[in-house]
Amino acid sequence: MSMQTKKWLVGAVAAASMALASGGASAALSVSGTFDPLALPYTGGASVTFELLSSGGITAVISGAGPIFGGLYSPASVTPSFSTSLPSFQTIYSFTGLAAGIYTFEFFGPVGTSFTLDIAPTLGTSVALVPEPESLALALGGLGVLGVLGRRRLSNASAQG
């Protein structure tokens, strides 16, 4: 195998590793999007699944273009220690005493309006987004394409040399 091919493969593996690790631990999470329609009239919903890497607490702030509300589940509903709705279509939830594990924050608002969810862990607690299955499938598909391109490049180089 030529040195150029080895460098190309190392670069491809490094890029794939970074793509797969993009859901890594962070000090805070911020997710934006629009509310998808639900079965209820004029109501949209969204959810974010994340992993609490250590026991502690979080503060979740939802901002949107209309009235919004939400809740935390793991797999049962978790009662917030504090919540308030502000007149600027912003709702703040605080959760304390959470065990390490996977949680889903589900929230609702007017269909098609935009939202931003910010999750800030308390001091000493860290969170990580749990990748959606579609993201993992896309990353693996990209690796497959890189493999096919690398193989084609190798066969072209051997045919010419």
PDB file of C-alpha atoms in Angstrom:
ATOM      1  CA  MET A   1       0.000   0.000   0.000  1.00  0.00           C
ATOM      2  CA  SER A   2       1.456   3.393  -0.946  1.00  0.00           C
ATOM      3  CA  MET A   3       2.138   6.134   1.594  1.00  0.00           C
ATOM      4  CA  GLN A   4      -0.476   8.374  -0.082  1.00  0.00           C
ATOM      5  CA  THR A   5      -3.146   5.673   0.281  1.00  0.00           C
ATOM      6  CA  LYS A   6      -2.233   5.146   3.957  1.00  0.00           C
ATOM      7  CA  LYS A   7      -2.528   8.891   4.614  1.00  0.00           C
ATOM      8  CA  TRP A   8      -5.886   8.978   2.834  1.00  0.00           C
ATOM      9  CA  LEU A   9      -7.212   6.036   4.909  1.00  0.00           C
ATOM     10  CA  VAL A  10      -5.959   7.553   8.175  1.00  0.00           C
ATOM     11  CA  GLY A  11      -7.694  10.830   7.263  1.00  0.00           C
ATOM     12  CA  ALA A  12     -10.939   9.012   6.414  1.00  0.00           C
ATOM     13  CA  VAL A  13     -10.892   7.094   9.710  1.00  0.00           C
ATOM     14  CA  ALA A  14     -10.167  10.304  11.657  1.00  0.00           C
ATOM     15  CA  ALA A  15     -13.052  12.125   9.933  1.00  0.00           C
ATOM     16  CA  ALA A  16     -15.437   9.243  10.621  1.00  0.00           C
ATOM     17  CA  SER A  17     -14.364   9.079  14.271  1.00  0.00           C
ATOM     18  CA  MET A  18     -15.021  12.788  14.700  1.00  0.00           C
ATOM     19  CA  ALA A  19     -18.441  12.445  13.060  1.00  0.00           C
ATOM     20  CA  LEU A  20     -19.420   9.573  15.348  1.00  0.00           C
ATOM     21  CA  ALA A  21     -18.110  11.386  18.420  1.00  0.00           C
ATOM     22  CA  SER A  22     -20.022  14.592  17.664  1.00  0.00           C
ATOM     23  CA  GLY A  23     -22.613  13.630  20.273  1.00  0.00           C
ATOM     24  CA  GLY A  24     -19.900  13.672  22.946  1.00  0.00           C
ATOM     25  CA  ALA A  25     -20.062  15.154  26.425  1.00  0.00           C
ATOM     26  CA  SER A  26     -20.465  18.878  26.767  1.00  0.00           C
ATOM     27  CA  ALA A  27     -21.040  21.477  29.422  1.00  0.00           C
ATOM     28  CA  ALA A  28     -24.419  22.447  27.925  1.00  0.00           C
ATOM     29  CA  LEU A  29     -26.659  21.440  25.043  1.00  0.00           C
ATOM     30  CA  SER A  30     -28.568  23.676  22.662  1.00  0.00           C
ATOM     31  CA  VAL A  31     -31.022  22.331  20.068  1.00  0.00           C
ATOM     32  CA  SER A  32     -33.116  24.337  17.594  1.00  0.00           C
ATOM     33  CA  GLY A  33     -35.861  23.285  15.192  1.00  0.00           C
ATOM     34  CA  THR A  34     -39.558  23.600  14.398  1.00  0.00           C
ATOM     35  CA  PHE A  35     -42.512  21.851  15.982  1.00  0.00           C
ATOM     36  CA  ASP A  36     -43.806  18.876  13.973  1.00  0.00           C
ATOM     37  CA  PRO A  37     -47.603  18.385  13.729  1.00  0.00           C
ATOM     38  CA  LEU A  38     -49.274  16.046  16.223  1.00  0.00           C
ATOM     39  CA  ALA A  39     -52.740  14.453  16.222  1.00  0.00           C
ATOM     40  CA  LEU A  40     -54.070  17.399  18.254  1.00  0.00           C
ATOM     41  CA  PRO A  41     -55.232  20.428  16.234  1.00  0.00           C
ATOM     42  CA  TYR A  42     -52.716  23.323  16.049  1.00  0.00           C
ATOM     43  CA  THR A  43     -50.314  21.482  18.371  1.00  0.00           C
ATOM     44  CA  GLY A  44     -46.780  20.569  17.448  1.00  0.00           C
ATOM     45  CA  GLY A  45     -44.212  18.569  19.331  1.00  0.00           C
ATOM     46  CA  ALA A  46     -40.517  17.811  19.514  1.00  0.00           C
ATOM     47  CA  SER A  47     -38.226  15.779  21.741  1.00  0.00           C
ATOM     48  CA  VAL A  48     -34.537  15.645  22.613  1.00  0.00           C
ATOM     49  CA  THR A  49     -32.894  12.557  24.101  1.00  0.00           C
ATOM     50  CA  PHE A  50     -29.729  13.059  26.111  1.00  0.00           C
ATOM     51  CA  GLU A  51     -27.584  11.176  28.594  1.00  0.00           C
ATOM     52  CA  LEU A  52     -26.837  12.524  32.045  1.00  0.00           C
ATOM     53  CA  LEU A  53     -23.299  11.254  32.573  1.00  0.00           C
ATOM     54  CA  SER A  54     -23.293  11.806  36.335  1.00  0.00           C
ATOM     55  CA  SER A  55     -25.898  12.370  39.020  1.00  0.00           C
ATOM     56  CA  GLY A  56     -26.997  15.938  39.560  1.00  0.00           C
ATOM     57  CA  GLY A  57     -29.430  18.398  38.092  1.00  0.00           C
ATOM     58  CA  ILE A  58     -30.245  20.347  34.953  1.00  0.00           C
ATOM     59  CA  THR A  59     -32.014  23.522  33.945  1.00  0.00           C
ATOM     60  CA  ALA A  60     -33.978  23.385  30.684  1.00  0.00           C
ATOM     61  CA  VAL A  61     -35.007  26.602  28.928  1.00  0.00           C
ATOM     62  CA  ILE A  62     -37.426  26.419  25.986  1.00  0.00           C
ATOM     63  CA  SER A  63     -37.833  29.514  23.813  1.00  0.00           C
ATOM     64  CA  GLY A  64     -40.333  29.726  20.982  1.00  0.00           C
ATOM     65  CA  ALA A  65     -42.635  31.868  18.890  1.00  0.00           C
ATOM     66  CA  GLY A  66     -45.764  30.926  20.839  1.00  0.00           C
ATOM     67  CA  PRO A  67     -46.883  29.336  24.086  1.00  0.00           C
ATOM     68  CA  ILE A  68     -44.698  26.314  24.894  1.00  0.00           C
ATOM     69  CA  PHE A  69     -44.556  23.675  27.597  1.00  0.00           C
ATOM     70  CA  GLY A  70     -42.693  20.431  28.172  1.00  0.00           C
ATOM     71  CA  GLY A  71     -41.633  17.654  30.478  1.00  0.00           C
ATOM     72  CA  LEU A  72     -38.768  15.302  31.291  1.00  0.00           C
ATOM     73  CA  TYR A  73     -39.119  11.502  31.046  1.00  0.00           C
ATOM     74  CA  SER A  74     -36.852   8.596  32.026  1.00  0.00           C
ATOM     75  CA  PRO A  75     -38.974   6.444  31.162  1.00  0.00           C
ATOM     76  CA  ALA A  76     -41.580   7.859  33.598  1.00  0.00           C
ATOM     77  CA  SER A  77     -42.320  11.548  34.048  1.00  0.00           C
ATOM     78  CA  VAL A  78     -39.872  13.467  36.269  1.00  0.00           C
ATOM     79  CA  THR A  79     -41.344  16.291  38.362  1.00  0.00           C
ATOM     80  CA  PRO A  80     -39.440  19.567  38.116  1.00  0.00           C
ATOM     81  CA  SER A  81     -38.228  21.180  41.323  1.00  0.00           C
ATOM     82  CA  PHE A  82     -39.046  24.568  39.776  1.00  0.00           C
ATOM     83  CA  SER A  83     -40.790  25.814  36.635  1.00  0.00           C
ATOM     84  CA  THR A  84     -41.951  29.175  35.355  1.00  0.00           C
ATOM     85  CA  SER A  85     -43.350  30.590  32.126  1.00  0.00           C
ATOM     86  CA  LEU A  86     -42.249  34.031  31.030  1.00  0.00           C
ATOM     87  CA  PRO A  87     -44.386  36.386  28.928  1.00  0.00           C
ATOM     88  CA  SER A  88     -41.752  36.252  26.147  1.00  0.00           C
ATOM     89  CA  PHE A  89     -42.807  32.653  25.231  1.00  0.00           C
ATOM     90  CA  GLN A  90     -40.021  31.167  27.285  1.00  0.00           C
ATOM     91  CA  THR A  91     -40.423  28.382  29.840  1.00  0.00           C
ATOM     92  CA  ILE A  92     -37.788  27.425  32.404  1.00  0.00           C
ATOM     93  CA  TYR A  93     -37.663  24.047  34.168  1.00  0.00           C
ATOM     94  CA  SER A  94     -35.205  23.038  36.879  1.00  0.00           C
ATOM     95  CA  PHE A  95     -34.648  19.396  37.853  1.00  0.00           C
ATOM     96  CA  THR A  96     -32.535  18.290  40.825  1.00  0.00           C
ATOM     97  CA  GLY A  97     -31.537  14.931  42.244  1.00  0.00           C
ATOM     98  CA  LEU A  98     -31.414  13.188  38.871  1.00  0.00           C
ATOM     99  CA  ALA A  99     -29.564   9.885  38.583  1.00  0.00           C
ATOM    100  CA  ALA A 100     -27.122   9.276  35.762  1.00  0.00           C
ATOM    101  CA  GLY A 101     -28.953   7.803  32.768  1.00  0.00           C
ATOM    102  CA  ILE A 102     -30.809   8.538  29.540  1.00  0.00           C
ATOM    103  CA  TYR A 103     -33.598  11.116  29.596  1.00  0.00           C
ATOM    104  CA  THR A 104     -35.999  12.496  26.992  1.00  0.00           C
ATOM    105  CA  PHE A 105     -37.281  16.060  27.144  1.00  0.00           C
ATOM    106  CA  GLU A 106     -40.563  16.360  25.248  1.00  0.00           C
ATOM    107  CA  PHE A 107     -42.027  19.766  24.520  1.00  0.00           C
ATOM    108  CA  PHE A 108     -44.982  21.228  22.667  1.00  0.00           C
ATOM    109  CA  GLY A 109     -45.943  24.455  20.906  1.00  0.00           C
ATOM    110  CA  PRO A 110     -47.761  25.809  17.851  1.00  0.00           C
ATOM    111  CA  VAL A 111     -47.230  23.693  14.691  1.00  0.00           C
ATOM    112  CA  GLY A 112     -44.450  24.915  12.423  1.00  0.00           C
ATOM    113  CA  THR A 113     -43.092  27.559  14.805  1.00  0.00           C
ATOM    114  CA  SER A 114     -39.435  27.547  15.731  1.00  0.00           C
ATOM    115  CA  PHE A 115     -38.008  26.655  19.130  1.00  0.00           C
ATOM    116  CA  THR A 116     -34.712  26.522  20.964  1.00  0.00           C
ATOM    117  CA  LEU A 117     -34.068  24.141  23.861  1.00  0.00           C
ATOM    118  CA  ASP A 118     -31.069  24.855  26.082  1.00  0.00           C
ATOM    119  CA  ILE A 119     -30.103  22.274  28.700  1.00  0.00           C
ATOM    120  CA  ALA A 120     -27.562  23.455  31.267  1.00  0.00           C
ATOM    121  CA  PRO A 121     -26.245  20.937  33.807  1.00  0.00           C
ATOM    122  CA  THR A 122     -25.536  21.976  37.390  1.00  0.00           C
ATOM    123  CA  LEU A 123     -21.959  22.224  38.588  1.00  0.00           C
ATOM    124  CA  GLY A 124     -20.258  18.814  38.465  1.00  0.00           C
ATOM    125  CA  THR A 125     -22.863  17.295  36.134  1.00  0.00           C
ATOM    126  CA  SER A 126     -22.334  16.718  32.419  1.00  0.00           C
ATOM    127  CA  VAL A 127     -24.699  15.782  29.605  1.00  0.00           C
ATOM    128  CA  ALA A 128     -24.307  14.320  26.119  1.00  0.00           C
ATOM    129  CA  LEU A 129     -26.772  14.132  23.240  1.00  0.00           C
ATOM    130  CA  VAL A 130     -27.808  10.595  22.356  1.00  0.00           C
ATOM    131  CA  PRO A 131     -27.401  10.236  18.581  1.00  0.00           C
ATOM    132  CA  GLU A 132     -30.526   9.489  16.597  1.00  0.00           C
ATOM    133  CA  PRO A 133     -30.441   6.135  14.744  1.00  0.00           C
ATOM    134  CA  GLU A 134     -30.631   8.039  11.450  1.00  0.00           C
ATOM    135  CA  SER A 135     -27.419   9.935  12.297  1.00  0.00           C
ATOM    136  CA  LEU A 136     -25.555   6.720  13.022  1.00  0.00           C
ATOM    137  CA  ALA A 137     -26.833   5.129   9.798  1.00  0.00           C
ATOM    138  CA  LEU A 138     -25.740   8.206   7.836  1.00  0.00           C
ATOM    139  CA  ALA A 139     -22.240   8.087   9.395  1.00  0.00           C
ATOM    140  CA  LEU A 140     -21.895   4.368   8.607  1.00  0.00           C
ATOM    141  CA  GLY A 141     -23.119   4.945   5.047  1.00  0.00           C
ATOM    142  CA  GLY A 142     -20.496   7.671   4.643  1.00  0.00           C
ATOM    143  CA  LEU A 143     -17.824   5.258   5.844  1.00  0.00           C
ATOM    144  CA  GLY A 144     -19.004   2.750   3.229  1.00  0.00           C
ATOM    145  CA  VAL A 145     -18.746   5.361   0.471  1.00  0.00           C
ATOM    146  CA  LEU A 146     -15.230   6.266   1.652  1.00  0.00           C
ATOM    147  CA  GLY A 147     -14.293   2.577   1.521  1.00  0.00           C
ATOM    148  CA  VAL A 148     -15.607   2.184  -2.027  1.00  0.00           C
ATOM    149  CA  LEU A 149     -13.739   5.315  -3.152  1.00  0.00           C
ATOM    150  CA  GLY A 150     -10.542   4.107  -1.495  1.00  0.00           C
ATOM    151  CA  ARG A 151     -10.827   0.702  -3.135  1.00  0.00           C
ATOM    152  CA  ARG A 152     -11.436   2.284  -6.544  1.00  0.00           C
ATOM    153  CA  ARG A 153      -8.454   4.574  -6.041  1.00  0.00           C
ATOM    154  CA  LEU A 154      -6.272   1.576  -5.129  1.00  0.00           C
ATOM    155  CA  SER A 155      -7.349  -0.419  -8.177  1.00  0.00           C
ATOM    156  CA  ASN A 156      -6.772   2.585 -10.492  1.00  0.00           C
ATOM    157  CA  ALA A 157      -3.296   3.146  -9.018  1.00  0.00           C
ATOM    158  CA  SER A 158      -2.319  -0.539  -9.431  1.00  0.00           C
ATOM    159  CA  ALA A 159      -3.640  -0.596 -13.030  1.00  0.00           C
ATOM    160  CA  GLN A 160      -1.547   2.456 -13.933  1.00  0.00           C
ATOM    161  CA  GLY A 161       1.614   1.366 -12.096  1.00  0.00           C
TER     162      GLY A 161
END
